[in-house]
mmCIF file of N, CA, C and O in Angstrom:
data_model
loop_
_atom_site.group_PDB
_atom_site.id
_atom_site.type_symbol
_atom_site.label_atom_id
_atom_site.label_comp_id
_atom_site.label_asym_id
_atom_site.label_seq_id
_atom_site.Cartn_x
_atom_site.Cartn_y
_atom_site.Cartn_z
ATOM 1 N N ALA A 21 56.345 147.465 51.410
ATOM 2 C CA ALA A 21 57.069 146.359 51.888
ATOM 3 C C ALA A 21 56.715 146.130 53.363
ATOM 4 O O ALA A 21 56.736 147.074 54.108
ATOM 5 N N ASN A 22 56.594 144.995 53.776
ATOM 6 C CA ASN A 22 56.279 144.757 55.197
ATOM 7 C C ASN A 22 57.631 144.544 55.957
ATOM 8 O O ASN A 22 58.397 143.531 55.615
ATOM 9 N N ILE A 23 57.847 145.488 56.882
ATOM 10 C CA ILE A 23 59.156 145.492 57.592
ATOM 11 C C ILE A 23 59.399 144.220 58.337
ATOM 12 O O ILE A 23 60.551 143.856 58.472
ATOM 13 N N ALA A 24 58.383 143.488 58.838
ATOM 14 C CA ALA A 24 58.606 142.210 59.480
ATOM 15 C C ALA A 24 59.212 141.134 58.635
ATOM 16 O O ALA A 24 59.658 140.129 59.169
ATOM 17 N N ARG A 25 59.198 141.302 57.368
ATOM 18 C CA ARG A 25 59.793 140.308 56.532
ATOM 19 C C ARG A 25 61.269 140.517 56.336
ATOM 20 O O ARG A 25 62.007 139.547 55.824
ATOM 21 N N MET A 26 61.811 141.472 56.881
ATOM 22 C CA MET A 26 63.270 141.867 56.888
ATOM 23 C C MET A 26 63.951 141.189 58.020
ATOM 24 O O MET A 26 64.480 141.901 58.906
ATOM 25 N N LYS A 27 64.085 140.011 58.073
ATOM 26 C CA LYS A 27 64.553 139.257 59.272
ATOM 27 C C LYS A 27 65.922 139.483 59.610
ATOM 28 O O LYS A 27 66.311 139.339 60.767
ATOM 29 N N GLN A 28 66.800 139.914 58.636
ATOM 30 C CA GLN A 28 68.140 140.239 58.961
ATOM 31 C C GLN A 28 68.430 141.675 59.273
ATOM 32 O O GLN A 28 69.501 142.139 59.541
ATOM 33 N N LEU A 29 67.383 142.540 59.331
ATOM 34 C CA LEU A 29 67.496 143.975 59.629
ATOM 35 C C LEU A 29 68.045 144.236 60.966
ATOM 36 O O LEU A 29 67.692 143.683 61.964
ATOM 37 N N GLN A 30 69.145 145.024 61.003
ATOM 38 C CA GLN A 30 69.801 145.233 62.268
ATOM 39 C C GLN A 30 69.581 146.724 62.712
ATOM 40 O O GLN A 30 69.687 147.020 63.914
ATOM 41 N N TYR A 31 69.430 147.671 61.854
ATOM 42 C CA TYR A 31 69.256 149.118 62.167
ATOM 43 C C TYR A 31 67.961 149.655 61.492
ATOM 44 O O TYR A 31 67.905 149.487 60.272
ATOM 45 N N CYS A 32 67.174 150.155 62.321
ATOM 46 C CA CYS A 32 65.866 150.723 61.798
ATOM 47 C C CYS A 32 65.628 152.069 62.370
ATOM 48 O O CYS A 32 65.415 152.248 63.514
ATOM 49 N N HIS A 33 65.656 153.049 61.444
ATOM 50 C CA HIS A 33 65.492 154.451 61.808
ATOM 51 C C HIS A 33 64.256 154.935 61.003
ATOM 52 O O HIS A 33 64.371 155.142 59.792
ATOM 53 N N LEU A 34 63.182 155.161 61.781
ATOM 54 C CA LEU A 34 61.979 155.605 61.154
ATOM 55 C C LEU A 34 61.561 156.875 61.718
ATOM 56 O O LEU A 34 60.330 157.200 61.705
ATOM 57 N N SER A 35 62.470 157.698 62.269
ATOM 58 C CA SER A 35 62.085 158.941 62.993
ATOM 59 C C SER A 35 61.477 159.879 61.901
ATOM 60 O O SER A 35 62.033 160.162 60.931
ATOM 61 N N TYR A 36 60.306 160.448 62.301
ATOM 62 C CA TYR A 36 59.656 161.395 61.471
ATOM 63 C C TYR A 36 59.274 160.853 60.084
ATOM 64 O O TYR A 36 59.085 161.638 59.060
ATOM 65 N N GLY A 37 59.079 159.568 59.978
ATOM 66 C CA GLY A 37 58.584 159.120 58.625
ATOM 67 C C GLY A 37 59.102 157.785 58.501
ATOM 68 O O GLY A 37 60.255 157.372 58.908
ATOM 69 N N PRO A 38 58.430 156.896 57.751
ATOM 70 C CA PRO A 38 57.142 157.193 57.178
ATOM 71 C C PRO A 38 55.922 156.696 58.137
ATOM 72 O O PRO A 38 55.148 155.939 57.793
ATOM 73 N N VAL A 39 55.974 157.352 59.348
ATOM 74 C CA VAL A 39 54.940 157.099 60.263
ATOM 75 C C VAL A 39 53.698 157.953 60.016
ATOM 76 O O VAL A 39 53.828 159.172 59.989
ATOM 77 N N THR A 40 52.545 157.385 59.921
ATOM 78 C CA THR A 40 51.285 158.127 59.889
ATOM 79 C C THR A 40 50.860 158.561 61.188
ATOM 80 O O THR A 40 50.848 157.781 62.233
ATOM 81 N N PRO A 41 50.499 159.906 61.537
ATOM 82 C CA PRO A 41 50.129 160.329 62.754
ATOM 83 C C PRO A 41 48.908 159.391 63.350
ATOM 84 O O PRO A 41 48.105 159.067 62.552
ATOM 85 N N GLY A 42 49.053 159.103 64.516
ATOM 86 C CA GLY A 42 48.072 158.244 65.144
ATOM 87 C C GLY A 42 48.232 156.779 65.056
ATOM 88 O O GLY A 42 47.454 155.970 65.555
ATOM 89 N N GLN A 43 49.428 156.400 64.366
ATOM 90 C CA GLN A 43 49.674 155.040 64.232
ATOM 91 C C GLN A 43 50.341 154.390 65.398
ATOM 92 O O GLN A 43 51.184 155.109 66.150
ATOM 93 N N ALA A 44 50.032 153.236 65.830
ATOM 94 C CA ALA A 44 50.633 152.482 66.896
ATOM 95 C C ALA A 44 51.958 151.827 66.431
ATOM 96 O O ALA A 44 52.192 151.635 65.246
ATOM 97 N N ILE A 45 52.734 151.590 67.383
ATOM 98 C CA ILE A 45 54.045 150.880 67.223
ATOM 99 C C ILE A 45 53.656 149.404 66.702
ATOM 100 O O ILE A 45 52.967 148.746 67.570
ATOM 101 N N PRO A 46 54.051 148.871 65.651
ATOM 102 C CA PRO A 46 53.672 147.535 65.127
ATOM 103 C C PRO A 46 54.377 146.473 65.980
ATOM 104 O O PRO A 46 55.509 146.540 66.305
ATOM 105 N N ALA A 47 53.450 145.556 66.572
ATOM 106 C CA ALA A 47 54.054 144.425 67.393
ATOM 107 C C ALA A 47 54.995 143.615 66.553
ATOM 108 O O ALA A 47 55.800 142.926 67.101
ATOM 109 N N ALA A 48 54.743 143.571 65.306
ATOM 110 C CA ALA A 48 55.636 142.696 64.343
ATOM 111 C C ALA A 48 57.084 143.075 64.316
ATOM 112 O O ALA A 48 57.841 142.323 64.045
ATOM 113 N N LEU A 49 57.444 144.379 64.885
ATOM 114 C CA LEU A 49 58.859 144.687 65.053
ATOM 115 C C LEU A 49 59.542 143.733 65.967
ATOM 116 O O LEU A 49 60.771 143.531 65.899
ATOM 117 N N GLY A 50 58.834 143.058 66.820
ATOM 118 C CA GLY A 50 59.455 142.076 67.771
ATOM 119 C C GLY A 50 59.753 140.772 67.093
ATOM 120 O O GLY A 50 60.594 139.963 67.714
ATOM 121 N N ASP A 51 59.470 140.653 65.822
ATOM 122 C CA ASP A 51 59.865 139.496 65.047
ATOM 123 C C ASP A 51 61.298 139.692 64.464
ATOM 124 O O ASP A 51 61.887 138.784 63.907
ATOM 125 N N LEU A 52 61.856 140.852 64.482
ATOM 126 C CA LEU A 52 63.134 141.126 63.929
ATOM 127 C C LEU A 52 64.223 140.905 64.906
ATOM 128 O O LEU A 52 64.874 141.869 65.547
ATOM 129 N N LYS A 53 64.584 139.646 65.118
ATOM 130 C CA LYS A 53 65.442 139.195 66.174
ATOM 131 C C LYS A 53 66.834 139.680 66.048
ATOM 132 O O LYS A 53 67.600 139.599 66.977
ATOM 133 N N GLN A 54 67.195 140.150 64.834
ATOM 134 C CA GLN A 54 68.693 140.624 64.582
ATOM 135 C C GLN A 54 68.758 142.105 64.903
ATOM 136 O O GLN A 54 69.871 142.669 65.006
ATOM 137 N N LEU A 55 67.626 142.763 65.172
ATOM 138 C CA LEU A 55 67.615 144.214 65.377
ATOM 139 C C LEU A 55 68.396 144.758 66.495
ATOM 140 O O LEU A 55 68.323 144.162 67.669
ATOM 141 N N ARG A 56 69.373 145.681 66.247
ATOM 142 C CA ARG A 56 70.231 146.187 67.326
ATOM 143 C C ARG A 56 69.883 147.655 67.646
ATOM 144 O O ARG A 56 69.967 148.000 68.797
ATOM 145 N N VAL A 57 69.388 148.424 66.688
ATOM 146 C CA VAL A 57 68.997 149.799 66.854
ATOM 147 C C VAL A 57 67.573 150.003 66.257
ATOM 148 O O VAL A 57 67.304 149.719 65.101
ATOM 149 N N LEU A 58 66.681 150.502 67.151
ATOM 150 C CA LEU A 58 65.373 150.924 66.681
ATOM 151 C C LEU A 58 65.030 152.294 67.102
ATOM 152 O O LEU A 58 65.016 152.743 68.216
ATOM 153 N N ASN A 59 64.855 153.173 66.080
ATOM 154 C CA ASN A 59 64.667 154.618 66.321
ATOM 155 C C ASN A 59 63.308 154.988 65.752
ATOM 156 O O ASN A 59 63.125 154.981 64.599
ATOM 157 N N LEU A 60 62.302 155.111 66.700
ATOM 158 C CA LEU A 60 60.884 155.481 66.188
ATOM 159 C C LEU A 60 60.414 156.838 66.683
ATOM 160 O O LEU A 60 59.373 157.076 66.870
ATOM 161 N N TYR A 61 61.546 157.689 66.969
ATOM 162 C CA TYR A 61 61.262 159.089 67.496
ATOM 163 C C TYR A 61 60.217 159.744 66.575
ATOM 164 O O TYR A 61 60.519 159.885 65.304
ATOM 165 N N SER A 62 59.137 160.098 67.049
ATOM 166 C CA SER A 62 58.091 160.810 66.235
ATOM 167 C C SER A 62 57.101 161.338 67.148
ATOM 168 O O SER A 62 56.750 160.821 68.205
ATOM 169 N N ASP A 63 56.427 162.364 66.676
ATOM 170 C CA ASP A 63 55.353 163.051 67.458
ATOM 171 C C ASP A 63 53.994 162.352 67.076
ATOM 172 O O ASP A 63 52.998 162.650 67.703
ATOM 173 N N GLY A 64 53.988 161.463 66.076
ATOM 174 C CA GLY A 64 52.685 160.915 65.722
ATOM 175 C C GLY A 64 52.335 159.490 66.191
ATOM 176 O O GLY A 64 51.178 159.167 65.939
ATOM 177 N N LEU A 65 53.272 158.842 66.879
ATOM 178 C CA LEU A 65 52.995 157.521 67.420
ATOM 179 C C LEU A 65 52.003 157.653 68.626
ATOM 180 O O LEU A 65 52.124 158.465 69.431
ATOM 181 N N THR A 66 51.063 156.613 68.675
ATOM 182 C CA THR A 66 50.139 156.560 69.785
ATOM 183 C C THR A 66 50.128 155.118 70.325
ATOM 184 O O THR A 66 50.790 154.212 69.721
ATOM 185 N N GLY A 67 49.543 155.016 71.478
ATOM 186 C CA GLY A 67 49.376 153.615 72.185
ATOM 187 C C GLY A 67 50.571 153.321 72.935
ATOM 188 O O GLY A 67 51.532 154.060 73.127
ATOM 189 N N GLY A 68 50.568 152.009 73.435
ATOM 190 C CA GLY A 68 51.631 151.521 74.274
ATOM 191 C C GLY A 68 52.739 150.989 73.533
ATOM 192 O O GLY A 68 52.749 150.884 72.328
ATOM 193 N N ILE A 69 53.808 150.469 74.321
ATOM 194 C CA ILE A 69 54.844 149.786 73.637
ATOM 195 C C ILE A 69 54.580 148.318 73.672
ATOM 196 O O ILE A 69 54.241 147.744 74.672
ATOM 197 N N PRO A 70 54.615 147.698 72.482
ATOM 198 C CA PRO A 70 54.241 146.334 72.386
ATOM 199 C C PRO A 70 55.188 145.448 73.133
ATOM 200 O O PRO A 70 56.456 145.706 73.191
ATOM 201 N N SER A 71 54.685 144.443 73.936
ATOM 202 C CA SER A 71 55.569 143.572 74.744
ATOM 203 C C SER A 71 56.492 142.731 73.829
ATOM 204 O O SER A 71 57.600 142.415 74.412
ATOM 205 N N SER A 72 56.244 142.687 72.615
ATOM 206 C CA SER A 72 57.102 141.900 71.718
ATOM 207 C C SER A 72 58.473 142.590 71.553
ATOM 208 O O SER A 72 59.516 141.944 71.290
ATOM 209 N N LEU A 73 58.602 143.897 71.759
ATOM 210 C CA LEU A 73 59.844 144.655 71.740
ATOM 211 C C LEU A 73 60.782 144.107 72.815
ATOM 212 O O LEU A 73 61.999 144.156 72.814
ATOM 213 N N GLY A 74 60.176 143.643 73.910
ATOM 214 C CA GLY A 74 61.046 143.127 75.000
ATOM 215 C C GLY A 74 61.669 141.848 74.670
ATOM 216 O O GLY A 74 62.621 141.379 75.483
ATOM 217 N N GLU A 75 61.337 141.201 73.599
ATOM 218 C CA GLU A 75 61.949 139.936 73.193
ATOM 219 C C GLU A 75 63.182 140.091 72.259
ATOM 220 O O GLU A 75 63.728 139.245 71.837
ATOM 221 N N LEU A 76 63.498 141.384 72.031
ATOM 222 C CA LEU A 76 64.597 141.709 71.005
ATOM 223 C C LEU A 76 65.861 141.682 71.778
ATOM 224 O O LEU A 76 66.431 142.711 72.324
ATOM 225 N N GLU A 77 66.461 140.511 71.961
ATOM 226 C CA GLU A 77 67.625 140.309 72.772
ATOM 227 C C GLU A 77 68.952 141.010 72.245
ATOM 228 O O GLU A 77 69.793 141.321 72.953
ATOM 229 N N ALA A 78 68.971 141.269 70.920
ATOM 230 C CA ALA A 78 70.179 141.915 70.353
ATOM 231 C C ALA A 78 70.020 143.509 70.329
ATOM 232 O O ALA A 78 70.957 144.164 70.142
ATOM 233 N N LEU A 79 68.867 144.004 70.825
ATOM 234 C CA LEU A 79 68.635 145.493 70.868
ATOM 235 C C LEU A 79 69.554 146.133 71.860
ATOM 236 O O LEU A 79 69.513 145.717 73.102
ATOM 237 N N VAL A 80 70.201 147.105 71.411
ATOM 238 C CA VAL A 80 71.105 147.869 72.318
ATOM 239 C C VAL A 80 70.800 149.317 72.365
ATOM 240 O O VAL A 80 71.215 150.015 73.199
ATOM 241 N N GLU A 81 69.848 149.757 71.349
ATOM 242 C CA GLU A 81 69.509 151.099 71.409
ATOM 243 C C GLU A 81 68.073 151.218 70.997
ATOM 244 O O GLU A 81 67.580 150.733 69.941
ATOM 245 N N LEU A 82 67.219 151.955 71.758
ATOM 246 C CA LEU A 82 65.773 152.112 71.482
ATOM 247 C C LEU A 82 65.450 153.560 71.812
ATOM 248 O O LEU A 82 65.685 154.105 72.881
ATOM 249 N N ASP A 83 64.850 154.214 70.833
ATOM 250 C CA ASP A 83 64.475 155.631 70.915
ATOM 251 C C ASP A 83 62.991 155.662 70.526
ATOM 252 O O ASP A 83 62.561 155.560 69.401
ATOM 253 N N LEU A 84 62.231 155.989 71.558
ATOM 254 C CA LEU A 84 60.726 156.160 71.339
ATOM 255 C C LEU A 84 60.312 157.552 71.746
ATOM 256 O O LEU A 84 59.150 157.827 72.079
ATOM 257 N N GLY A 85 61.247 158.493 71.744
ATOM 258 C CA GLY A 85 61.012 159.929 72.144
ATOM 259 C C GLY A 85 60.049 160.581 71.231
ATOM 260 O O GLY A 85 59.602 160.019 70.220
ATOM 261 N N GLY A 86 59.678 161.728 71.511
ATOM 262 C CA GLY A 86 58.742 162.515 70.764
ATOM 263 C C GLY A 86 57.537 162.857 71.530
ATOM 264 O O GLY A 86 57.603 162.986 72.789
ATOM 265 N N GLY A 87 56.419 163.010 70.844
ATOM 266 C CA GLY A 87 55.201 163.376 71.550
ATOM 267 C C GLY A 87 54.683 162.331 72.471
ATOM 268 O O GLY A 87 53.872 162.472 73.349
#
């Protein structure tokens, strides 16, 4: 399933899975305008933080910790 299609998603916890090591944070997460909590804590993510995440006005908690 494409997570960006879940337009009403408010809480997203993907810490330690199902993230493939070396995978970048998907810019499409910025399309989830209802998102309040985004937890991507993982040692496997690479790359920068997509600017689209800055457009998540409802976001109150963001965890990008890890490696």
